[in-house]
XYZ file of C-alpha atoms in Angstrom:
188
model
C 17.853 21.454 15.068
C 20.741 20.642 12.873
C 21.511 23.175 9.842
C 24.173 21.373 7.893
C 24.376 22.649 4.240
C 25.008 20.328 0.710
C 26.065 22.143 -2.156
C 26.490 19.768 -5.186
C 26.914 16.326 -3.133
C 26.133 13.112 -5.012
C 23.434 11.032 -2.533
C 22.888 7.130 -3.973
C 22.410 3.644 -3.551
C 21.063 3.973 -0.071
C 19.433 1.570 1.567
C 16.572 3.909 3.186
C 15.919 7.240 1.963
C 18.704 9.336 0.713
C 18.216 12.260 2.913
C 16.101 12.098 6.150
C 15.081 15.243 7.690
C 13.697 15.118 11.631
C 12.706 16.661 14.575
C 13.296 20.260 13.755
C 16.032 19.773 11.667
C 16.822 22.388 8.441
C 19.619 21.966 6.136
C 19.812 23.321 2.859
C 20.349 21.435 -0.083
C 21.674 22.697 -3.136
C 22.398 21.375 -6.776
C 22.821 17.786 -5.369
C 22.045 14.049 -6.861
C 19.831 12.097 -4.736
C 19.623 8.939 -7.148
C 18.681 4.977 -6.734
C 18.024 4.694 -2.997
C 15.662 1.980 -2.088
C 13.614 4.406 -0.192
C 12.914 7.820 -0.678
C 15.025 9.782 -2.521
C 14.234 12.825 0.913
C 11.905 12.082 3.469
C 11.271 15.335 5.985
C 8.871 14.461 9.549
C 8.517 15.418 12.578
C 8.078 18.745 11.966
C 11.682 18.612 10.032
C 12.281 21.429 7.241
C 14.712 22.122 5.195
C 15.831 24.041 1.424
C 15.886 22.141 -1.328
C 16.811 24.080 -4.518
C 17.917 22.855 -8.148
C 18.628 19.347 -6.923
C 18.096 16.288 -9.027
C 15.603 13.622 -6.964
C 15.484 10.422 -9.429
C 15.074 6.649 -10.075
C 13.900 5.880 -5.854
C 12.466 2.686 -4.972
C 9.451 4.757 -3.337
C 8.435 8.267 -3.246
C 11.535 10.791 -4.230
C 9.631 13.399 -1.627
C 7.612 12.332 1.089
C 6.510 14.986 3.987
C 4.820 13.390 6.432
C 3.895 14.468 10.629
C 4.278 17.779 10.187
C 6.869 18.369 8.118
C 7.551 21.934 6.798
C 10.439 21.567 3.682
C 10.352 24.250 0.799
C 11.499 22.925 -2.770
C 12.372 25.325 -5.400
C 13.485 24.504 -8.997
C 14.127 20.435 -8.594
C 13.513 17.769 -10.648
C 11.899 15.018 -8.919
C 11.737 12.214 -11.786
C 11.167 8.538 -12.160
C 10.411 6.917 -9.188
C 8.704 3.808 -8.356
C 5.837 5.585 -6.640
C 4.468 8.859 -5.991
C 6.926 11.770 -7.363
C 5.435 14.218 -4.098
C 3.333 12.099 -1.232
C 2.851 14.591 1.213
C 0.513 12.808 4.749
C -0.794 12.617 7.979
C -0.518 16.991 8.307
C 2.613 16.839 5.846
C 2.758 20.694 4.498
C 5.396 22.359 2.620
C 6.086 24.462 -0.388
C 6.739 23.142 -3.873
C 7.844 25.648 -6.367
C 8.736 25.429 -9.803
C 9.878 22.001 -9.796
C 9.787 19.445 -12.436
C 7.761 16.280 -11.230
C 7.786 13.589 -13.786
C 7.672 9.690 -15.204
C 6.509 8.299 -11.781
C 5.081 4.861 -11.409
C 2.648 5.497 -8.428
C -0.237 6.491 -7.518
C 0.336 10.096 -8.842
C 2.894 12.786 -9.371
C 2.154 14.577 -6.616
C -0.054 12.785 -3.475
C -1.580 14.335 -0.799
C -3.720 12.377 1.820
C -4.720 12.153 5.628
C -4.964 16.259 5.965
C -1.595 17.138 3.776
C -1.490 20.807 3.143
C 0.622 21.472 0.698
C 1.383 24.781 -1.619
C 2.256 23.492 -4.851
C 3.161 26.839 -6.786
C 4.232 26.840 -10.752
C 5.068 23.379 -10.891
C 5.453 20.801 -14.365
C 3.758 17.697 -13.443
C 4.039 15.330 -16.261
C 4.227 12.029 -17.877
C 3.150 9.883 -14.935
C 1.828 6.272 -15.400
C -0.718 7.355 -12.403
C -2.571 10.951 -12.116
C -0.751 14.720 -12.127
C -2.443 15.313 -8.974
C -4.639 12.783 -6.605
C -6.262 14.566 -3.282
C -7.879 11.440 -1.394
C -8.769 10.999 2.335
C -9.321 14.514 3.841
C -6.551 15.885 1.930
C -5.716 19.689 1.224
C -3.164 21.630 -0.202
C -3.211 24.914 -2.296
C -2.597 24.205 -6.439
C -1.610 27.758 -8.279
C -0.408 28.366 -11.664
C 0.701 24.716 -11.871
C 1.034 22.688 -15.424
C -0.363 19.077 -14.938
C -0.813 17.144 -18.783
C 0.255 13.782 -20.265
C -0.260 11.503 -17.430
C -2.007 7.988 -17.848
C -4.814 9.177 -15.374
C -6.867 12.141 -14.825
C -4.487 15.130 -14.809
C -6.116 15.843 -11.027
C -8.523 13.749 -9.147
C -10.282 14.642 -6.085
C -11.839 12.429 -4.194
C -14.818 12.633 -1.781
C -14.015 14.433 1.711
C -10.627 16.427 -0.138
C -10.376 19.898 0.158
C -7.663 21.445 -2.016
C -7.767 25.064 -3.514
C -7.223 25.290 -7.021
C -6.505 28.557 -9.163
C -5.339 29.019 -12.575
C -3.614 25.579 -13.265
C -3.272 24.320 -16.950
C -4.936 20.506 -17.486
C -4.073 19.262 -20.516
C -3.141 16.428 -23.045
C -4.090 13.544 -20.409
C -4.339 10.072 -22.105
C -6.730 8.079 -19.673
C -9.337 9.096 -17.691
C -11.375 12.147 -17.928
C -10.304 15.090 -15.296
C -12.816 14.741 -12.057
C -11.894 18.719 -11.165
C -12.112 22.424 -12.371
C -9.550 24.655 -11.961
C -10.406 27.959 -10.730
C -12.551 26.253 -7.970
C -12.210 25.729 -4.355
């Protein structure tokens, strides 16, 4: 269950994620740079946590987020930018709360990813300018979309594929520059 807290470190050039959160574990994070890793830029499993507020999460060789096995982490007012692939993959019972962030210029997949039962709360989020979709649900995914602004990505601002069961309320689609949107907001 370790706690530690980072207030304003610089995290980079790592050669797995930048910050791996496990087993329980919940430190707090705080106005850091987690930049150029070739992994993730933070990686929480295992039913890890953690607080993760006003950091900068950039230029990762895969996902700068991923929340996989359980993990629980709550991200207020990042930027997660630029990374190779998904900006937010959240997996096999991932969960966590995204709030307010800034998710953009991803090469993935998507800005945000949820698969294999991830239940995520993504809450007043900007997902943007991704070469993939703002939002892709696939494979039994969940998660709860509110309030959130997904426009100018490459593919459908959010797709949801067959056997996905996210809730979606009052989220803003817009300005997408490839394929049509395949869901509603305001529908469940």
């Amino acid at each position: 269950e370790g706690k530690g807290s980072f207030d304003k470190d610089e995290i980079f050039s790592n050669a797995a994620a930048g910050v791996i959160v496990e087993r329980m574990g919940n430190p707090k994070l705080t106005g850091c740079h987690i930049h150029h890793g070739k992994g993730q830029g933070v990686y929480v499993y295992e039913a890890g946590e953690g607080h993760f507020e006003a950091n900068i999460i950039e230029s990762c060789a895969e996902s700068g987020v991923e929340v996989d096995t359980f993990g629980r982490p709550i991200f207020i007012r990042n930027t997660i930018s630029t990374c190779t692939m998904d900006g937010v993959y959240v997996h096999n019972q991932g969960e966590g709360v995204f709030e307010e962030n800034i998710i953009n210029g991803h090469l993935g997949l998507a800005g945000v990813h949820i698969t294999s039962k991830g239940d995520p709360v993504l809450r007043r989020n900007r997902i943007e300018k991704c070469m993939g979709h703002g939002v892709l649900v696939t494979n039994d995914g969940c998660g709860k979309l509110d309030e959130n602004d997904v426009t100018q990505n490459e593919k459908a601002g959010i797709n949801v594929e067959a056997g996905s069961k996210p809730i979606l309320y009052w989220n803003r689609i817009y300005q997408g520059a490839g394929e049509k949107d395949t869901s509603k907001t305001n529908a469940s």
